[in-house]
Coordinates of C-alpha atoms and ligand atoms in Angstrom, one line a residue:
M9 CA -130.7 156.4 177.5
A10 CA -127.5 155.1 175.8
N11 CA -126.5 153.1 172.6
I12 CA -123.8 150.5 172.7
L13 CA -121.7 150.1 169.6
G14 CA -120.1 146.4 169.3
G15 CA -121.2 143.1 170.4
G16 CA -117.8 141.7 171.5
I17 CA -117.4 140.7 175.2
S18 CA -116.8 144.4 176.3
G19 CA -120.0 145.6 174.6
L20 CA -122.1 142.9 176.1
S21 CA -120.4 143.6 179.4
A22 CA -121.4 147.2 179.0
A23 CA -125.0 146.2 178.5
Y24 CA -125.1 144.0 181.5
Y25 CA -123.5 146.8 183.9
L26 CA -126.1 149.2 182.4
S27 CA -129.0 147.1 182.6
K28 CA -128.3 146.4 186.1
A29 CA -128.4 150.2 187.0
V30 CA -131.1 151.8 184.9
T31 CA -134.7 150.8 184.0
S32 CA -134.8 152.3 180.4
P33 CA -134.2 150.2 177.4
I34 CA -130.9 149.7 176.1
A35 CA -129.8 149.1 172.3
L36 CA -126.5 147.4 171.3
F37 CA -125.4 147.5 167.7
E38 CA -123.2 144.7 166.4
A39 CA -121.7 145.1 162.7
T40 CA -121.8 141.3 162.0
D41 CA -124.3 138.5 162.2
K42 CA -122.4 137.0 165.4
I43 CA -122.0 138.0 168.9
G44 CA -118.6 137.7 170.8
G45 CA -116.1 139.7 168.7
W46 CA -112.8 137.9 168.8
I47 CA -114.1 135.2 171.0
R48 CA -115.0 132.4 168.7
S49 CA -115.1 128.7 169.5
S50 CA -115.9 126.0 167.1
Q51 CA -116.9 122.4 167.3
Q52 CA -115.0 120.1 165.0
Q53 CA -116.1 116.5 165.2
G54 CA -116.5 116.9 169.2
F55 CA -113.1 118.8 169.6
I56 CA -113.4 122.5 170.4
F57 CA -111.0 124.8 168.3
E58 CA -110.6 128.4 169.7
S59 CA -109.6 130.8 167.1
G60 CA -109.0 133.7 169.6
P61 CA -108.9 133.7 173.3
R62 CA -109.0 130.3 175.3
T63 CA -108.3 131.1 178.9
I64 CA -108.8 133.7 181.5
R65 CA -106.9 134.5 184.7
P66 CA -108.9 134.5 188.0
A67 CA -106.3 136.7 189.8
G68 CA -106.5 140.4 190.8
V69 CA -109.4 142.8 190.9
K70 CA -110.1 142.4 187.3
G71 CA -110.0 138.5 187.4
R72 CA -112.4 138.5 190.4
N73 CA -114.6 141.0 188.6
T74 CA -114.9 138.6 185.5
L75 CA -115.7 135.7 188.1
K76 CA -118.4 137.5 189.7
L77 CA -120.1 138.3 186.4
I78 CA -119.6 134.7 185.4
E79 CA -121.4 133.6 188.7
S80 CA -124.1 136.3 188.3
I81 CA -125.2 135.0 184.9
G82 CA -125.5 131.4 186.0
L83 CA -122.2 130.0 184.4
S84 CA -120.3 128.9 187.7
D85 CA -120.9 125.2 187.0
K86 CA -119.6 125.5 183.3
V87 CA -116.0 126.7 184.7
N88 CA -113.2 124.4 184.0
P89 CA -110.3 125.5 186.1
I90 CA -106.6 124.7 185.7
C91 CA -105.3 124.5 189.2
A92 CA -101.8 125.2 190.7
S93 CA -100.8 121.5 190.5
H94 CA -101.7 121.1 186.9
A95 CA -99.1 120.5 184.1
A96 CA -100.5 123.3 182.2
A97 CA -100.0 125.8 185.2
K98 CA -96.6 124.5 186.1
N99 CA -94.9 124.1 182.7
R100 CA -94.4 127.0 180.4
M101 CA -91.6 127.0 178.0
I102 CA -89.4 129.2 175.6
Y103 CA -87.8 128.0 172.5
V104 CA -84.2 129.3 172.7
N105 CA -80.9 127.6 171.5
G106 CA -82.9 124.9 169.5
N107 CA -84.3 123.5 172.8
L108 CA -87.7 123.9 174.8
N109 CA -86.6 125.4 178.0
L110 CA -88.9 125.3 181.2
L111 CA -89.5 128.6 182.9
P112 CA -89.1 128.7 186.6
S113 CA -92.4 127.8 188.4
A114 CA -91.3 127.3 192.2
T115 CA -89.8 130.0 194.3
M116 CA -86.6 127.8 194.7
D117 CA -86.1 128.0 191.0
I118 CA -84.7 131.3 191.1
F119 CA -81.6 130.1 192.8
K120 CA -81.0 127.5 190.1
K121 CA -79.1 128.1 186.6
L122 CA -82.0 127.1 184.2
P123 CA -81.2 127.5 180.6
P124 CA -81.3 129.5 178.5
F125 CA -80.3 131.8 181.1
S126 CA -76.8 131.8 182.0
K127 CA -77.0 132.8 185.6
P128 CA -79.7 131.9 188.3
L129 CA -82.5 134.4 188.1
V130 CA -81.6 135.8 191.6
A131 CA -78.7 137.4 189.7
A132 CA -81.3 139.8 188.1
V133 CA -82.3 140.9 191.6
I134 CA -78.6 141.7 192.2
H135 CA -78.5 143.4 188.8
D136 CA -81.4 145.8 189.9
L137 CA -79.9 146.5 193.3
T138 CA -76.7 147.5 192.0
A139 CA -77.5 149.1 188.5
P140 CA -77.2 152.7 188.4
R141 CA -79.9 155.2 189.0
N142 CA -81.3 156.6 185.8
T143 CA -80.0 160.2 185.6
Q144 CA -83.0 161.5 183.8
Q145 CA -86.6 161.2 184.7
L146 CA -88.6 159.3 182.0
E147 CA -92.0 159.7 181.0
D148 CA -92.3 156.3 179.4
E149 CA -89.8 153.8 177.6
S150 CA -90.2 150.3 176.0
I151 CA -90.6 147.3 178.2
H152 CA -87.6 145.8 176.9
S153 CA -85.3 148.7 177.5
F154 CA -86.6 149.1 181.1
V155 CA -86.0 145.3 181.8
E156 CA -82.7 145.3 180.2
R157 CA -81.5 148.4 182.4
R158 CA -82.8 146.8 185.6
F159 CA -82.5 143.1 185.2
G160 CA -80.1 142.4 182.3
K161 CA -80.2 141.5 178.6
E162 CA -81.1 137.8 178.8
I163 CA -84.4 138.5 180.9
A164 CA -85.3 141.3 178.4
E165 CA -84.6 139.2 175.4
Y166 CA -85.9 135.7 176.3
A167 CA -88.4 136.3 179.2
I168 CA -90.1 139.6 178.4
G169 CA -89.6 139.2 174.6
S170 CA -91.5 136.1 174.5
M171 CA -94.0 137.3 177.1
I172 CA -95.1 140.2 175.0
C173 CA -95.5 137.9 171.9
G174 CA -97.8 135.8 174.0
I175 CA -99.9 138.6 175.5
C176 CA -100.2 140.9 172.6
A177 CA -98.2 139.5 169.8
G178 CA -96.2 142.5 170.0
D179 CA -92.5 143.6 169.8
A180 CA -91.2 144.3 173.5
K181 CA -88.8 147.0 172.1
K182 CA -92.0 149.0 171.0
I183 CA -94.6 148.3 173.7
S184 CA -94.6 150.6 176.6
V185 CA -93.4 149.5 180.1
K186 CA -96.7 150.9 181.4
F187 CA -98.4 148.0 179.6
L188 CA -97.4 145.6 182.2
M189 CA -95.0 147.1 184.6
E190 CA -96.4 150.6 185.4
D191 CA -95.9 150.3 189.2
L192 CA -92.4 148.9 188.8
F193 CA -91.5 151.6 186.4
R194 CA -92.9 154.4 188.8
N195 CA -91.1 152.9 191.8
E196 CA -87.8 152.8 189.8
Q197 CA -88.2 156.4 188.6
K198 CA -89.0 157.6 192.3
Y199 CA -86.5 155.6 194.4
G200 CA -83.8 154.6 191.8
G201 CA -84.5 150.8 191.7
V202 CA -87.2 148.3 191.3
F203 CA -86.6 146.3 194.6
K204 CA -85.5 149.3 196.5
G205 CA -88.7 151.0 195.3
M206 CA -90.9 148.0 196.3
I207 CA -89.5 148.0 199.8
L208 CA -89.6 151.9 200.3
N209 CA -92.9 152.1 198.7
S210 CA -94.6 149.4 200.9
L211 CA -93.1 151.4 203.9
F212 CA -93.7 154.9 202.9
G213 CA -95.9 155.1 199.7
S214 CA -99.6 155.9 199.7
K215 CA -101.5 152.7 199.6
D216 CA -104.3 152.7 196.8
K217 CA -107.7 151.5 197.9
I218 CA -108.2 148.1 196.4
E219 CA -111.9 147.4 195.2
Q220 CA -113.3 144.6 197.1
I221 CA -115.2 141.9 195.1
D222 CA -116.7 138.8 196.8
G223 CA -118.6 135.9 195.7
E224 CA -118.7 132.0 196.1
L225 CA -117.0 131.5 192.6
I226 CA -114.1 133.7 193.8
N227 CA -113.7 131.9 196.9
R228 CA -113.8 128.6 195.2
S229 CA -110.9 130.0 192.7
I230 CA -108.9 130.9 195.8
R231 CA -109.5 127.8 197.8
Q232 CA -108.7 125.4 194.8
Q233 CA -105.6 127.7 193.6
W234 CA -106.9 128.1 190.2
R235 CA -104.3 129.7 187.8
I236 CA -106.4 130.1 184.6
Y237 CA -109.8 128.7 183.5
S238 CA -112.0 128.2 180.4
L239 CA -115.5 127.2 180.0
E240 CA -116.9 123.9 179.1
G241 CA -117.9 124.0 175.3
G242 CA -115.5 126.8 174.8
L243 CA -115.0 130.4 175.8
Q244 CA -117.7 131.5 173.4
R245 CA -120.2 130.3 175.9
L246 CA -119.4 133.5 177.9
P247 CA -120.8 136.0 175.3
D248 CA -123.5 133.7 174.3
S249 CA -124.7 133.4 177.9
L250 CA -124.3 137.1 178.5
C251 CA -126.1 138.1 175.3
S252 CA -129.2 135.9 176.4
H253 CA -128.9 137.4 179.8
V254 CA -129.0 141.1 178.7
Q255 CA -131.6 140.2 176.1
Q256 CA -133.9 139.3 179.0
T257 CA -133.2 142.4 180.9
R258 CA -134.3 145.1 178.4
T259 CA -131.4 145.2 176.0
E260 CA -132.3 145.0 172.3
V261 CA -129.3 143.4 170.3
H262 CA -129.2 144.5 166.7
F263 CA -127.1 142.3 164.3
N264 CA -125.8 143.3 160.9
A265 CA -126.0 146.7 162.3
A266 CA -122.7 148.5 161.7
C267 CA -122.6 152.2 162.7
T268 CA -121.0 154.4 160.0
R269 CA -121.2 157.8 161.6
I270 CA -121.7 159.5 164.9
N271 CA -123.1 163.1 165.2
F272 CA -123.1 164.9 168.3
H273 CA -125.6 167.6 168.9
P274 CA -126.2 169.8 172.0
D275 CA -128.7 167.6 173.8
Q276 CA -128.2 164.3 172.1
V277 CA -125.9 162.1 170.0
V278 CA -127.0 160.2 166.8
A279 CA -125.7 157.0 165.6
T280 CA -126.1 156.3 161.8
I281 CA -126.8 152.6 161.3
N282 CA -128.0 151.1 158.0
G283 CA -129.0 154.5 156.8
K284 CA -131.2 155.1 159.8
E285 CA -130.5 157.6 162.6
F286 CA -130.6 156.3 166.2
A287 CA -130.7 159.1 168.8
S288 CA -129.6 158.8 172.4
K289 CA -128.3 160.6 175.4
A290 CA -125.0 159.0 175.2
I291 CA -122.9 156.2 173.4
I292 CA -120.8 153.7 174.8
S293 CA -118.1 152.5 172.1
S294 CA -116.7 149.2 172.4
I295 CA -115.5 148.8 168.8
P296 CA -111.8 149.0 167.8
S297 CA -110.4 152.5 168.0
Y298 CA -109.4 152.8 164.3
K299 CA -113.1 152.0 163.4
L300 CA -114.3 154.8 165.9
A301 CA -111.9 157.1 164.4
D302 CA -113.7 156.8 161.1
L303 CA -117.2 157.4 162.7
V304 CA -116.1 160.8 164.5
R305 CA -113.7 162.0 161.9
E306 CA -116.1 164.5 160.1
Q307 CA -116.9 166.5 163.4
H308 CA -114.0 165.8 165.5
P309 CA -110.8 165.3 163.1
K310 CA -108.4 165.7 166.3
L311 CA -110.0 163.1 168.3
S312 CA -110.1 160.9 165.1
Q313 CA -106.3 161.2 164.6
L314 CA -105.6 160.3 168.3
L315 CA -107.6 157.2 167.9
E316 CA -106.1 156.2 164.6
D317 CA -102.8 156.4 166.3
I318 CA -103.4 153.3 168.2
T319 CA -102.1 150.6 165.7
Y320 CA -103.2 147.0 165.6
V321 CA -101.6 144.0 164.4
D322 CA -102.9 140.8 162.4
V323 CA -102.4 137.2 163.9
A324 CA -102.9 133.9 162.3
T325 CA -104.0 131.0 164.7
I326 CA -103.7 127.4 163.3
N327 CA -105.7 124.8 165.3
M328 CA -104.5 121.1 164.7
Q329 CA -105.9 117.8 165.8
F330 CA -104.0 114.7 165.9
D331 CA -105.7 111.3 166.3
K332 CA -103.0 110.3 168.9
A333 CA -102.7 111.0 172.5
N334 CA -99.2 112.1 174.2
L335 CA -97.6 113.4 171.1
L336 CA -95.9 115.9 173.4
E337 CA -92.7 115.0 175.1
I338 CA -93.3 117.6 177.9
P339 CA -97.0 118.2 178.9
G340 CA -97.5 121.9 179.8
F341 CA -99.3 125.1 178.7
G342 CA -97.1 125.4 175.5
F343 CA -94.3 127.5 174.6
L344 CA -93.2 130.8 173.3
V345 CA -90.5 131.8 170.9
P346 CA -88.8 135.1 171.7
P347 CA -88.2 137.2 168.6
C348 CA -84.5 137.2 168.9
V349 CA -84.6 133.5 167.9
N350 CA -86.2 134.7 164.5
R351 CA -88.5 131.9 163.7
P352 CA -91.8 132.2 161.9
I353 CA -94.2 131.6 164.6
L354 CA -94.8 133.1 168.1
G355 CA -95.6 130.0 170.1
V356 CA -97.9 127.1 170.4
I357 CA -100.5 126.3 172.9
F358 CA -101.0 122.7 174.0
D359 CA -104.8 122.6 174.0
S360 CA -105.1 119.0 174.8
V361 CA -103.0 119.3 178.0
C362 CA -104.9 122.5 179.0
F363 CA -108.3 121.0 178.4
D364 CA -107.5 117.4 179.6
V365 CA -108.4 115.8 176.2
K366 CA -107.6 112.2 176.3
D367 CA -106.7 110.0 173.3
H368 CA -105.9 113.1 171.0
T369 CA -103.4 115.8 170.8
L370 CA -104.7 119.4 170.1
L371 CA -102.4 122.3 169.4
T372 CA -102.8 125.8 168.3
V373 CA -99.8 127.6 166.6
M374 CA -99.8 131.3 166.8
M375 CA -98.1 133.4 164.0
G376 CA -97.6 136.9 162.8
G377 CA -98.3 139.7 165.1
N378 CA -95.9 142.5 164.9
W379 CA -94.1 140.4 162.3
F380 CA -97.1 139.4 160.2
E381 CA -96.2 141.4 156.9
E382 CA -92.3 140.8 157.3
K383 CA -92.8 137.0 157.4
F384 CA -95.8 136.3 155.3
G385 CA -96.4 139.2 153.1
T386 CA -99.6 141.0 152.9
N387 CA -101.9 138.4 151.7
P388 CA -100.8 134.8 152.4
S389 CA -102.8 132.0 151.6
E390 CA -104.3 129.6 154.3
Q391 CA -102.2 126.8 152.8
H392 CA -99.0 128.6 153.1
L393 CA -99.8 129.5 156.8
L394 CA -100.5 125.9 157.5
D395 CA -97.4 124.5 155.9
V396 CA -95.3 126.9 157.9
A397 CA -97.0 126.0 161.0
M398 CA -96.7 122.2 160.4
K399 CA -93.1 122.5 159.6
E400 CA -92.4 124.5 162.8
V401 CA -94.5 121.8 164.8
K402 CA -92.2 119.1 163.2
T403 CA -89.0 120.8 163.8
I404 CA -89.7 121.9 167.4
L405 CA -92.1 119.4 168.8
K406 CA -90.7 116.5 166.6
I407 CA -94.4 115.6 165.7
S408 CA -94.0 114.4 162.1
K409 CA -97.5 112.9 162.1
V410 CA -99.8 114.7 159.7
P411 CA -102.8 116.3 161.7
N412 CA -106.3 114.7 161.1
K413 CA -108.1 118.2 161.4
T414 CA -106.8 121.7 160.9
K415 CA -108.3 125.2 160.9
V416 CA -106.4 128.3 159.9
N417 CA -107.8 131.5 161.1
I418 CA -106.3 134.9 159.7
L419 CA -107.4 137.5 162.3
R420 CA -106.9 141.0 160.9
N421 CA -106.4 144.2 163.1
C422 CA -107.1 141.8 166.3
I423 CA -104.7 143.1 169.0
P424 CA -104.0 146.8 169.7
Q425 CA -100.3 147.5 170.4
Y426 CA -99.6 149.7 173.4
H427 CA -96.6 151.4 172.1
V428 CA -94.4 153.7 173.9
G429 CA -96.6 157.0 174.5
H430 CA -99.8 154.9 174.7
H431 CA -100.8 156.2 178.2
K432 CA -100.2 159.7 177.2
R433 CA -102.4 159.3 173.9
I434 CA -105.3 157.7 176.0
K435 CA -105.0 160.5 178.5
D436 CA -105.2 163.1 175.4
I437 CA -108.2 161.2 174.1
R438 CA -110.1 161.4 177.4
T439 CA -109.2 165.1 177.9
Y440 CA -110.6 165.9 174.3
I441 CA -113.9 163.9 175.2
K442 CA -114.3 165.8 178.6
D443 CA -113.2 169.3 177.2
N444 CA -115.7 169.0 174.3
R445 CA -118.3 167.5 176.7
L446 CA -119.0 164.7 174.4
P447 CA -121.4 162.0 175.7
L448 CA -118.9 159.3 174.4
F449 CA -117.8 156.4 176.8
L450 CA -114.9 154.3 175.7
C451 CA -114.4 150.4 176.5
G452 CA -112.7 147.6 175.0
A453 CA -109.0 146.4 174.2
A454 CA -107.7 149.7 172.6
Y455 CA -107.5 151.6 176.0
D456 CA -106.9 150.2 179.4
G457 CA -105.6 146.5 178.8
V458 CA -106.0 143.9 176.1
G459 CA -107.2 140.7 178.1
V460 CA -110.8 139.6 178.6
N461 CA -110.6 140.6 182.1
D462 CA -109.3 144.1 181.2
V463 CA -112.2 144.7 178.6
I464 CA -114.8 143.4 180.9
Y465 CA -113.6 145.8 183.6
S466 CA -113.2 148.6 181.2
S467 CA -116.8 148.3 180.4
K468 CA -117.7 148.5 184.3
M469 CA -115.8 151.7 184.4
A470 CA -117.4 153.3 181.3
V471 CA -120.9 152.6 182.6
K472 CA -119.9 154.0 186.0
E473 CA -118.5 157.1 184.5
L474 CA -121.6 157.5 182.2
L475 CA -123.9 157.1 185.3
K476 CA -121.9 159.7 187.2
K477 CA -122.5 162.2 184.4
Ligands
FAD13 C1 -105.5 135.5 168.9 C2 -106.1 136.1 170.2 C3 -105.8 135.4 171.4 C4 -106.2 136.0 172.7 N1 -106.0 135.2 173.7 C5 -106.7 135.7 174.9 C6 -106.6 134.9 176.0 O1 -106.2 133.6 176.0 N2 -107.0 135.6 177.2 C7 -107.6 136.9 177.4 O2 -108.0 137.2 178.3 N3 -107.6 137.5 176.2 C8 -107.1 137.0 175.0 N4 -107.3 137.9 173.8 C9 -107.8 139.2 173.9 C10 -109.4 139.1 173.9 O3 -109.7 138.2 172.9 C11 -109.8 140.5 173.6 O4 -109.5 141.4 174.6 C12 -111.3 140.7 173.6 O5 -112.0 139.7 173.0 C13 -111.6 142.0 173.0 O6 -113.1 142.1 173.2 P1 -113.8 143.4 172.7 O7 -115.3 143.3 172.9 O8 -113.1 144.7 173.5 O9 -113.5 143.7 171.2 P2 -113.9 142.8 169.9 O10 -113.9 141.5 170.2 O11 -113.0 143.3 168.8 O12 -115.5 143.3 169.6 C14 -115.8 144.5 168.9 C15 -117.1 144.2 168.2 O13 -117.4 145.3 167.5 C16 -117.9 145.1 166.4 N5 -118.0 146.2 165.5 C17 -116.8 146.9 164.9 N6 -117.1 147.8 164.2 C18 -118.3 148.2 164.3 C19 -119.3 149.2 164.0 N7 -118.8 150.2 163.2 N8 -120.7 149.1 164.4 C20 -121.0 148.0 165.3 N9 -120.3 147.1 165.6 C21 -118.8 147.2 165.3 C22 -117.1 143.9 165.9 O14 -117.8 143.2 164.8 C23 -117.1 143.1 167.2 O15 -118.0 142.2 167.3 C24 -106.8 137.2 172.5 C25 -107.1 138.0 171.4 C26 -106.7 137.4 170.1 C27 -107.0 138.2 168.9

């Protein structure tokens, strides 16, 4: 029926949704000898080091969709939630002016003047209500420029600059506003202001139908006010369990099976893998867009170019374990460093707080992203990255103790960047596929969102589209 390329969380999810809908066998091809893609947890003397993602949000349609999937593969009792009252849910910080500053977490906080902001956040609302309407209609702009226009420079520099570093290791001055604020942007373009737009749209705008997804785990997450969650034993449990599940439901998973070419014929599509040809009616691609670009270049150079135009960044994550508890002055999720502060790290996650580790302190330092080459050159050594990370931990967190265990992960081309124009590019890619009647269905982080929830949902949509055809 369909061959699936890539054994990351999106390829496995595609196999899951497809196997629920069809009875024919499914083949999934993974280039490496491991399942899970960027989801990689390792056990180090009883401690879990995550080199990629570590937590998932339960909120929204996509969040509920992931919870439903987790429940249906029998992982409900392995979920470790972080509820609203937990320090990791309440305390998120940014490092500005040589200090760690807590971001507002309660509604009343918006009326207080909280450093590094020079005014209470409610001033940003007033700024939006009084800022002039944009005279020309914009198709897209950077999230930094949109937020600066509507809410002021400090919100753009400190809040948005650091948030974009945290989500995609990117530069808010390049990332499209539609990456996170598509609705706000549309409302502003239509009604002349964000808050004005929100009010008028709720009164007169057409309402999108929201997909209803129910389940016991979803109810539990709402009842207990989960903010984020991880899985017992590490996030790797999700792709591992999903892989076992799909293998039991007619999916054949091939390891060390990198696809090197895709050839479209009038009645079938052929994937070349390790010199052998595998024909099917359709292909679901969950591999990074720049890799797919190589596979289709010969027959479809224009499609290849569009796919290649989606750029990716390198990130280094440094896991550290200290043989001492409570080394952190303020417990919390961690802190981010906005690019305007110009330090060599993107932020630090306080893993021991998030995962309630007693007797030890666990941290993960995130580095690089949009600034990888500028800060570290093309090929930095692991030792250099570790030295920089330890120096930053010492300066910012005042931890001078040497970590007992460390792990340096250099993740090349790991996060796609939704630069200004991304949505138009994705539309062009989909139009090309449709106009040329290619039986190619896309999912994964390159297209409709970079988080775990986004890519799982993108697989569900790719399978839905395939079944429709
Ligand atoms: C450092 C970091 C931290 C993150 N933190 C979070 C977080 O806390 N929460 C969150 O929600 N998200 C987070 N993310 C994002 C999340 O990890 C990704 O969205 C998700 O893992 C992407 O999954 P994927 O299956 O789409 O792609 P990938 O994980 O890239 O999987 C693609 C797979 O395809 C395989 N492949 C490549 N080429 C071929 C080929 N030619 N033939 C066959 N197979 C091929 C690869 O080997 C890989 O296994 C983070 C990402 C990174 C890098």
